[in-house]
Structure formats: C-alpha cells, structure tokens
Short mmCIF file of C-alpha atoms in Angstrom, two decimals:
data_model
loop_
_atom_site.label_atom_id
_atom_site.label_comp_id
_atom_site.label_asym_id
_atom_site.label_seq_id
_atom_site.Cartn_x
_atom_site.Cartn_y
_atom_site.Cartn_z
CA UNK A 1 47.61 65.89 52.48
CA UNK A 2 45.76 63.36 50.27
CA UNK A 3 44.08 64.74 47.64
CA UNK A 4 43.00 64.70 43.94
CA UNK A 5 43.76 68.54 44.00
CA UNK A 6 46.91 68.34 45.41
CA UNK A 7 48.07 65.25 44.10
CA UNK A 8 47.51 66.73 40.86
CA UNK A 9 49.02 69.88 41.02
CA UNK A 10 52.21 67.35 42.30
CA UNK A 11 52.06 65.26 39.42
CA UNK A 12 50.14 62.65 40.67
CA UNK A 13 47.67 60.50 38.06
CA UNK A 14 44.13 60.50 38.64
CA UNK A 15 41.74 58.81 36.45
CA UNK A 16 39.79 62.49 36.19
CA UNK A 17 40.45 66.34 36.26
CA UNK A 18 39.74 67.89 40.23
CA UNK A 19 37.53 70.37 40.21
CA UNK A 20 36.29 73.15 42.25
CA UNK A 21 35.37 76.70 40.95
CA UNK A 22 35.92 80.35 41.75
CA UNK A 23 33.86 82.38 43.86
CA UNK A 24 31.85 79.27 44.57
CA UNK A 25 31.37 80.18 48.49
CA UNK A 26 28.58 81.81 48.33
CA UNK A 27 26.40 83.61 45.52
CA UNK A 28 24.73 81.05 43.97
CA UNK A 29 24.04 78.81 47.22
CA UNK A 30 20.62 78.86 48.86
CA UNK A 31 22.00 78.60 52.46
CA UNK A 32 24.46 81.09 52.01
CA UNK A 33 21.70 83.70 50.21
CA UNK A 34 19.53 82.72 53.55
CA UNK A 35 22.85 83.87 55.74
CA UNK A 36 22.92 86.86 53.87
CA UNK A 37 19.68 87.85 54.94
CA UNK A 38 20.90 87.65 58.58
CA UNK A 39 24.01 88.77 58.17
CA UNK A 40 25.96 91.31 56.45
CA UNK A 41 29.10 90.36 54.19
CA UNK A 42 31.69 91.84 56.46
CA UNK A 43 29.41 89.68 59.59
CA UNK A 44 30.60 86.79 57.91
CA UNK A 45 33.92 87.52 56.66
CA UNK A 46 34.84 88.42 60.51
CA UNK A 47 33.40 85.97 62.82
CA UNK A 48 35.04 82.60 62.15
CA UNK A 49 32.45 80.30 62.79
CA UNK A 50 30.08 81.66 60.03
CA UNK A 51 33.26 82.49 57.70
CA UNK A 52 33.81 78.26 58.29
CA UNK A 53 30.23 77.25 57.58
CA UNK A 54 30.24 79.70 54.22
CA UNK A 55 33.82 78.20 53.49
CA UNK A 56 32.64 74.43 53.59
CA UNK A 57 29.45 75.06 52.23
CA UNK A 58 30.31 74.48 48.30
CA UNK A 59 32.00 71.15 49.40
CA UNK A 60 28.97 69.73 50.94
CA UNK A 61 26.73 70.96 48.48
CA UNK A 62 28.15 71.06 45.13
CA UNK A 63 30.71 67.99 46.16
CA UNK A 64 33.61 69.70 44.76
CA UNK A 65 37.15 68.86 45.78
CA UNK A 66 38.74 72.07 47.33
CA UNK A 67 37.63 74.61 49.51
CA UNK A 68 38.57 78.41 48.94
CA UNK A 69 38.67 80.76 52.00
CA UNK A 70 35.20 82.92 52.48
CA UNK A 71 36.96 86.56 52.18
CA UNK A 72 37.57 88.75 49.96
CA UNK A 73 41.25 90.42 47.81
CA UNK A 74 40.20 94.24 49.40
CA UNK A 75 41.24 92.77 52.36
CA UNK A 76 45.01 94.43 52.00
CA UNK A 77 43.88 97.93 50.63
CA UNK A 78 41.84 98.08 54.28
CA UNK A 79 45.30 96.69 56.08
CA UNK A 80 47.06 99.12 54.04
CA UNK A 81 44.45 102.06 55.56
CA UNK A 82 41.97 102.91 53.37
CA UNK A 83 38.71 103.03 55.18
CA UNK A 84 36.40 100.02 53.64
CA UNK A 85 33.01 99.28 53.67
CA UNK A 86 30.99 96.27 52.79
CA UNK A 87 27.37 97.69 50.99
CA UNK A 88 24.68 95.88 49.60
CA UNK A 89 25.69 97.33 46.19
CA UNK A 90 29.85 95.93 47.02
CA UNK A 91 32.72 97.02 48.61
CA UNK A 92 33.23 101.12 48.88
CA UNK A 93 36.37 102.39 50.02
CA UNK A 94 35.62 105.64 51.67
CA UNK A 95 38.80 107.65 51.01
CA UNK A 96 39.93 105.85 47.73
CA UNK A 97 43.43 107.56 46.29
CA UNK A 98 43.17 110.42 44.35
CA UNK A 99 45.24 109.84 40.40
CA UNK A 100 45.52 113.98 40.64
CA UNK A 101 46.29 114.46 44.13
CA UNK A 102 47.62 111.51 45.50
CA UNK A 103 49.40 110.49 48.83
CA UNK A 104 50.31 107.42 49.66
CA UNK A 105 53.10 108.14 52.50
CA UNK A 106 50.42 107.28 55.06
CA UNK A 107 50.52 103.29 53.58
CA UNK A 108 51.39 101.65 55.97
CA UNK A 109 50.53 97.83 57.09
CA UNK A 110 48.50 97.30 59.84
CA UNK A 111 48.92 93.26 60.56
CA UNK A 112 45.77 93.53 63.37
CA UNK A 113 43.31 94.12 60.47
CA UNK A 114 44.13 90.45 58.78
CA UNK A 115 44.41 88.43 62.33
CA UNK A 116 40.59 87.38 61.84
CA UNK A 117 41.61 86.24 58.45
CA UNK A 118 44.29 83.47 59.88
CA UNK A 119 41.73 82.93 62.50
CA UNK A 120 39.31 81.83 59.77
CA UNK A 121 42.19 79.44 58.34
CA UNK A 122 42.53 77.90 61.74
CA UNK A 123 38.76 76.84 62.41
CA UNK A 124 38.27 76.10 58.54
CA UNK A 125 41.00 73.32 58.63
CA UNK A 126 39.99 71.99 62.19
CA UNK A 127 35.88 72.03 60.35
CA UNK A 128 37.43 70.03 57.11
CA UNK A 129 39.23 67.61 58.95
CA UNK A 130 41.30 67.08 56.26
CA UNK A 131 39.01 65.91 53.70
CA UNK A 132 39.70 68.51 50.93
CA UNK A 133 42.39 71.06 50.46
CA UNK A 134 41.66 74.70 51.40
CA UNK A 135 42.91 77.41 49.01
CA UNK A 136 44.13 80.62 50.45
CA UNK A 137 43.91 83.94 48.08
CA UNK A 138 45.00 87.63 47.00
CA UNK A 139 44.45 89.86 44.71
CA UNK A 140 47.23 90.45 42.16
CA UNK A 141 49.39 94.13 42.39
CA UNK A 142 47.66 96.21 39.38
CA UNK A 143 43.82 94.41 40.62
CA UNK A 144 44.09 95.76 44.02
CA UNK A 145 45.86 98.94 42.80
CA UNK A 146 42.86 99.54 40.33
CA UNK A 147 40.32 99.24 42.92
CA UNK A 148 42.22 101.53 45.59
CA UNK A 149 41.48 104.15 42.92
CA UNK A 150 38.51 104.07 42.26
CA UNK A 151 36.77 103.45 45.01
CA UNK A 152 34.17 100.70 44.45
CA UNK A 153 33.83 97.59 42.29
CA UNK A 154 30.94 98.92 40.38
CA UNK A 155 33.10 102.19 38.58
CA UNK A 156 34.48 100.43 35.52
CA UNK A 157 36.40 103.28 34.18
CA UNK A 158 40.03 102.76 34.59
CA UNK A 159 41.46 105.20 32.44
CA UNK A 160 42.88 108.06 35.26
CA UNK A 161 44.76 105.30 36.23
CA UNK A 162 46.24 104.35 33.18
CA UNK A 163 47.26 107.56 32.75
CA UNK A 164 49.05 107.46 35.56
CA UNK A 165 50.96 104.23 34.42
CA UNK A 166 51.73 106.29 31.52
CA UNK A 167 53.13 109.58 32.70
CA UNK A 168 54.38 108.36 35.74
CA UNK A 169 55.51 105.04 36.10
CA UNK A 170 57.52 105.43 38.87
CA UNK A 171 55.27 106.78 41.10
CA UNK A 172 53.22 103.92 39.54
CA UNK A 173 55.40 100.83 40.88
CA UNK A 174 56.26 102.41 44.03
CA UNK A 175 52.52 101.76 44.73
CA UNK A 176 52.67 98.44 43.27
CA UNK A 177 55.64 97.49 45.47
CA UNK A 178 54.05 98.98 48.47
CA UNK A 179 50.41 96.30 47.90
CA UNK A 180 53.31 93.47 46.90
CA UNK A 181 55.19 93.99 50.06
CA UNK A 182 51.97 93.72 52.07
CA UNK A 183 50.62 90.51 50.14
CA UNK A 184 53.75 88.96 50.29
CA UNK A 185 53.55 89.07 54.60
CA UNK A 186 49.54 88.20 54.15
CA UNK A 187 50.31 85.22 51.62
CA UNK A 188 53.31 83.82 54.29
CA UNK A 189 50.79 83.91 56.96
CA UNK A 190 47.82 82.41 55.52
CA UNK A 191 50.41 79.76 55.08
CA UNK A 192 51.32 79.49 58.33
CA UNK A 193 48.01 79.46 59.49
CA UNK A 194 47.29 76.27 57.03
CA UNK A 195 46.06 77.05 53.83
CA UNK A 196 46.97 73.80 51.63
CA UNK A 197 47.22 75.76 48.29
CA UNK A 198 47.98 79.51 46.94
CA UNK A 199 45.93 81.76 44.25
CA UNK A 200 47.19 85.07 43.11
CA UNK A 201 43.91 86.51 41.22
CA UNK A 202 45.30 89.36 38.61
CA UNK A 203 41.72 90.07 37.57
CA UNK A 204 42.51 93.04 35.49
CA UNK A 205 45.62 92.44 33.97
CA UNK A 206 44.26 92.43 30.42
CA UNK A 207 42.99 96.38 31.08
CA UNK A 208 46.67 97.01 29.44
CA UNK A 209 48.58 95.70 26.55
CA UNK A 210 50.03 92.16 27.70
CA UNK A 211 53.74 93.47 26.74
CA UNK A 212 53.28 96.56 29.22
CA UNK A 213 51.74 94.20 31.85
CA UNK A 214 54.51 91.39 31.63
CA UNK A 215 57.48 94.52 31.46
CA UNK A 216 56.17 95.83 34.78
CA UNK A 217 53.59 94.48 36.87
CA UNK A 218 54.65 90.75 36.06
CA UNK A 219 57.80 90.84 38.25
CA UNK A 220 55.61 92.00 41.69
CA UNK A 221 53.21 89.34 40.41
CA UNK A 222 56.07 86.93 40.56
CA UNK A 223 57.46 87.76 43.86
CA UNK A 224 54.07 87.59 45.72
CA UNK A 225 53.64 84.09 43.68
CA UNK A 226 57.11 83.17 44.71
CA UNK A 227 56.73 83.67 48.60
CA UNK A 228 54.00 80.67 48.39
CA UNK A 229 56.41 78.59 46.34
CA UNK A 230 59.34 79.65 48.67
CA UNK A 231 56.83 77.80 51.24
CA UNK A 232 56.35 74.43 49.38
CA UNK A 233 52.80 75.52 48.93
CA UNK A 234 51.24 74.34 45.44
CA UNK A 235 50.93 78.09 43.65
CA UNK A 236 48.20 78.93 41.04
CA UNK A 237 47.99 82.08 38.96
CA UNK A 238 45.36 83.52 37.36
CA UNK A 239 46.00 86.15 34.62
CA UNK A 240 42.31 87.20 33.23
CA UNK A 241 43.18 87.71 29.64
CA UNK A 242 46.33 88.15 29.50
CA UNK A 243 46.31 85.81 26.42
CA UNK A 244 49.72 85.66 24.28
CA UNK A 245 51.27 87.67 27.41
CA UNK A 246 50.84 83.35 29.13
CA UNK A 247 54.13 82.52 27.10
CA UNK A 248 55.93 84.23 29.87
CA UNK A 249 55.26 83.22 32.59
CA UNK A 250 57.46 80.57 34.68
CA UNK A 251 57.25 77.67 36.76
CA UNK A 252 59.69 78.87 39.25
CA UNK A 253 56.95 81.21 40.17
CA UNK A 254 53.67 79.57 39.77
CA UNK A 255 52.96 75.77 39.45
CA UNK A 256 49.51 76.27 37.70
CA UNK A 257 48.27 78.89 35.72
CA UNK A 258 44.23 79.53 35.73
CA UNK A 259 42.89 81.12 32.20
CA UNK A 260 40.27 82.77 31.23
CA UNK A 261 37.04 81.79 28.49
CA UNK A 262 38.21 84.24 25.77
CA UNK A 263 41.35 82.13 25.07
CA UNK A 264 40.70 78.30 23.79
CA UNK A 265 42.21 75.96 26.19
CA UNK A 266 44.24 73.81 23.67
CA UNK A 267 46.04 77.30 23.01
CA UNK A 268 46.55 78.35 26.16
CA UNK A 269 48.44 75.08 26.65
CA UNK A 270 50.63 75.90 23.80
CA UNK A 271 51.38 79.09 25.23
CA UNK A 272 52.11 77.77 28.41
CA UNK A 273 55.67 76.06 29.49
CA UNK A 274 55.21 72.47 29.62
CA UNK A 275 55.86 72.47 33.06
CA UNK A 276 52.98 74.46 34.16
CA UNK A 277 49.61 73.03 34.57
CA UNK A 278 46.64 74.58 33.36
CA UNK A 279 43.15 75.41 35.15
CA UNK A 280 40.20 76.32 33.36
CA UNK A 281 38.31 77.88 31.57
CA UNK A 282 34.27 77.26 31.07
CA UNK A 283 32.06 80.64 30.67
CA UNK A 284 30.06 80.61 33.70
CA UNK A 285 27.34 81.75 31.73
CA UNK A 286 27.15 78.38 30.09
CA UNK A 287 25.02 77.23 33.55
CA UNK A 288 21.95 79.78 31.89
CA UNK A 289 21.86 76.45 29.59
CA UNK A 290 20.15 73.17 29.76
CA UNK A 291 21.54 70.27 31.24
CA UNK A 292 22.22 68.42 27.66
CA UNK A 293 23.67 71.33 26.16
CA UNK A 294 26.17 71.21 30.20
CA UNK A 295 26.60 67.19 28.91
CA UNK A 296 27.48 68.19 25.37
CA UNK A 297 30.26 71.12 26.47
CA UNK A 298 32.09 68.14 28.70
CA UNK A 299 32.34 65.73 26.49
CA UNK A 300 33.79 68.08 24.52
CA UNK A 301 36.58 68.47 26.39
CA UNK A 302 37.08 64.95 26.72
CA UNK A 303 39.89 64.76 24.11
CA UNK A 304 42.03 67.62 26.01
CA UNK A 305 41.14 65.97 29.52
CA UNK A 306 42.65 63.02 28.12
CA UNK A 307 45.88 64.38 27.19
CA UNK A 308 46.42 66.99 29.73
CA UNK A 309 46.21 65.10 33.42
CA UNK A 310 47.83 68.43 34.60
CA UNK A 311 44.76 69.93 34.31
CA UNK A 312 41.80 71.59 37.16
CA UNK A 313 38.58 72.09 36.06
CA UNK A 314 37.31 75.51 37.00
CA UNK A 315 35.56 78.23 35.54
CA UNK A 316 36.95 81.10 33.31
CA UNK A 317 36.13 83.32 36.33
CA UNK A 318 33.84 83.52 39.20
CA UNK A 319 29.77 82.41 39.14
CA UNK A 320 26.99 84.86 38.19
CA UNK A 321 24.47 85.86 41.08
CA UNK A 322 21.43 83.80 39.67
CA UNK A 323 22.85 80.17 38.25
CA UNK A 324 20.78 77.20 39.44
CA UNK A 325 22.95 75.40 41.83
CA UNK A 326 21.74 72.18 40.59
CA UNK A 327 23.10 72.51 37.29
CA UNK A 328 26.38 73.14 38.89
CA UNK A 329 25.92 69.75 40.95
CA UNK A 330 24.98 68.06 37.77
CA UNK A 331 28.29 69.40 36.00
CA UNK A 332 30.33 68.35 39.17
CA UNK A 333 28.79 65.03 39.11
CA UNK A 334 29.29 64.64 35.41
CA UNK A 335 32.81 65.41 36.05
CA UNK A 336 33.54 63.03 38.62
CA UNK A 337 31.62 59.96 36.89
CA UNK A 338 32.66 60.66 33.13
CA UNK A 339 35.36 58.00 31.71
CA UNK A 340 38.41 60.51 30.71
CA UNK A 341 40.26 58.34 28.81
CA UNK A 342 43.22 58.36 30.68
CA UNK A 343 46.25 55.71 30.75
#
C-alpha cells in the first residue's frame, strides 16, 4: 500500500518523518475512556466491531499515519494456558508459574484463543479502507516470560526470575523457546490476516545486563522478528533500554529499530547499522508541558529530522493515563506542517 509509513520504512523520500505513537488506542482518548465505561477491556479486545472502532480511533482523532491493533502482548501467555483476566487494576493471570516449583509441560498452544485476534485484523482493514497502514504486535520472549511469572503488571519485582536465568539457564530458554515458537505462528497469522507492518515490543529487556540479553534472549528475539521479514512485512523492534546492547542488532532481522528516551537519538543512530532505521524516542511525559515548550522540543529535532529520512516519530514508550489529547493533536499537527529541511 501507499503510505508515508510504509514508504518510509522502504526507503521512500518524504518531505517529513510519519508518525504515529505507542499505545495510542485508547488511554488518553475521550471516546475510548467513554467505551470503557460500557465496556470492559477484554469486551473490546473480543468483539471485532468495538476492537475496529478503538483501533481507528487515534487516526481520526489525533490524525496520525498508522493504526496499531487494539489488543494486548498477554495475549500468547493465555494461548499458551495460563488462565487470564482483564481487572480494572490490569491484567492478572490466575495461575502465574511458580520460579520454585515450576511446570511448564502443560504449555501447550491453543490456536482457538487468538482466532478473534485475526478476526479483528480482518474488519480493521475492511474499516480503514486502505488509508493508513495497520501495525500488528507481540510481546518480545523475556517481556512475556517476565509477566507469566509474576502474575500481574503491577508486581515490579523481577528478581525470582532472574535468579532463575542465573542458576538455570536452561530451563530458562526452554521457556523462552516455548513463548517464541508460539509468537512466531501468532506473528505469521496476523500476517495473513493483513496486518501491513510488524512490532516485536521487548519491554523489559534492559531488566538485565545488555551483554546477557544479546548472548541469549536476542537470538528468539530474532527469529520471531525474522518470521515477519520472512513474510515481506516491514519489521520494527523495540528494545526498551537496551542502549549500547543496539550495536547488535541486524537488518536481516528487523528493518527499524524503536528506542527508548534514556538514550539520545543522535547516539542511538550511531549505534545502529546504517541500514536500520530508527523510531523514536520523545518522553511521553513531555505532553504534562505547555504547548511552546511541545514547539520548542520539535524544532529541536529539526537538525536530526533533516538528516535521518529513515526516521518514525514515536514516543520513547507508550502514553500516560491523563495527557490532554489536544496537545498530542497539536504535536501531530506540528509534525505534519513543520518544514524539515529535507532535499
């Protein structure tokens, strides 16, 4: 299709950077809050009309230039069997795995849990018409891992896991292959179903050192990122802080890469082959601001915008419940009307 995303991530010029930003269905829109009230999270997720309508929303709001599937990256720990449950408070697994006493034998894929998933990609591309790209997701190996353990996406201690990594890595990876063997068939099929673009989210990679993360957990990273390549579809991956650990990573596997605010963008394109493009990187927390001080941060980045036309626009990582959707128009506006400089 014909698109500034796309066309970017193919090498394409554009006079401007495309941008659309994580976790923007939902949280911070007004009509998807009033769903909410009518509807629980897993309601939405799993009828595909509303899924759609949450889906397109950001597009005909904020007027960015991708959509990103309504859903959510537990979705292959439930496939996988553990009992999930959507809460006011987030998702609770009800029989998370035990780092003591653990059994994973009873793993197994259950393909009927992700058929409303594909279902969603269907009537989301029929809705779209093909006027903006929609982005299909997963979570990375050692991010889904780390919430099958503990439970719920509120417990931030990861330590019994680590320990884990540490005593027993092989035990370790065969869990990691088991999630990369299920979100290899899930990313194939969101594919198939018509997603026009692939992100691998490893949230959590920076909870260990990036040498241990790119010696291990990088090569299941790689194969889930390669089964969307394998498919011609444009592949982003998003490290969160993985920082020096970017130097590695390949364009074989992914064609963009997605960082993080703690690392300055300039030297994340350093780090990066020159083959990958980059996406990134503003705080989220920068939309607490005024609009000047918005103006001020992108026209900052004019200089690198003009040099780097393999470059998205997107946030560091996903929105804070709370922002003012109108600053986020503003930015997205400011974006899209801004000279960049570019020859």
């Amino acid at each position: 299709m014909k698109n500034i995303l796309i066309d970017t991530i193919q090498g394409r010029f554009h006079s401007r950077p495309p941008v659309w930003f994580m976790r923007q269905a939902g949280r911070i829109l007004p009509e998807y809050l009033n769903l909410r009230k009518k509807y629980s999270f897993d309601e939405l997720m799993k009828n595909k009309t509303l899924a759609s309508k949450v889906t397109r929303m950001p597009v005909d709001t904020l007027g960015v230039d991708a959509a990103i599937l309504f859903s959510d990256i537990l979705i292959i720990p439930n496939a996988l069997g553990l009992d999930l449950e959507f809460t006011d408070k987030g998702p609770i697994f009800k029989n998370p795995l035990n780092v003591k006493d653990f059994n994973f034998s009873n793993l197994s894929l259950n393909e009927n849990t992700l058929k409303h998933v594909y279902e969603n990609i269907n009537q989301v591309k029929a809705d779209l018409n093909n006027n903006v790209p929609l982005l299909g997701f997963c979570g990375g190996p050692l991010t889904t891992l780390l919430f099958m353990f503990r439970g719920s996406t509120d417990q931030k201690n990861f330590e019994g896991l680590l320990s884990l990594f540490y005593s027993n890595k092989k035990k370790f990876l065969e869990l990691i292959e088991i999630i990369t063997d299920a979100s290899i068939k899930y990313v194939k099929n969101q594919i198939i179903s018509g997603i026009d673009c692939f992100q691998l989210f490893e949230t959590y990679c920076g909870i260990m050192p990036s040498k241990e993360y790119c010696d291990y957990i990088l090569p299941f990273s790689n194969k889930i990122l390669k089964a969307s390549k394998d498919m011609n579809c444009p592949t982003i991956f998003f490290p969160k802080n993985l920082n020096n650990g970017l130097k590695n990573l390949e364009k074989k596997y992914c064609d963009y890469v997605s960082v993080d605010w703690q690392i300055d963008l300039e030297y994340a394109r350093e780090l990066l082959d020159a083959d990958i493009g980059i996406q990134g990187n503003m705080d989220p927390r920068f939309f607490y601001s005024n609009e000047q001080e918005i103006k001020s941060y992108l026209h900052s980045l004019v200089d690198f915008g003009s040099k780097n036309h393999n470059w998205i626009f997107n946030l560091g990582h996903g929105f804070q419940p709370g922002i003012n959707y109108e600053k986020v128009i503003f930015l997205v506006e400011l974006i899209q009307n801004l000279n960049w400089k570019r020859k």
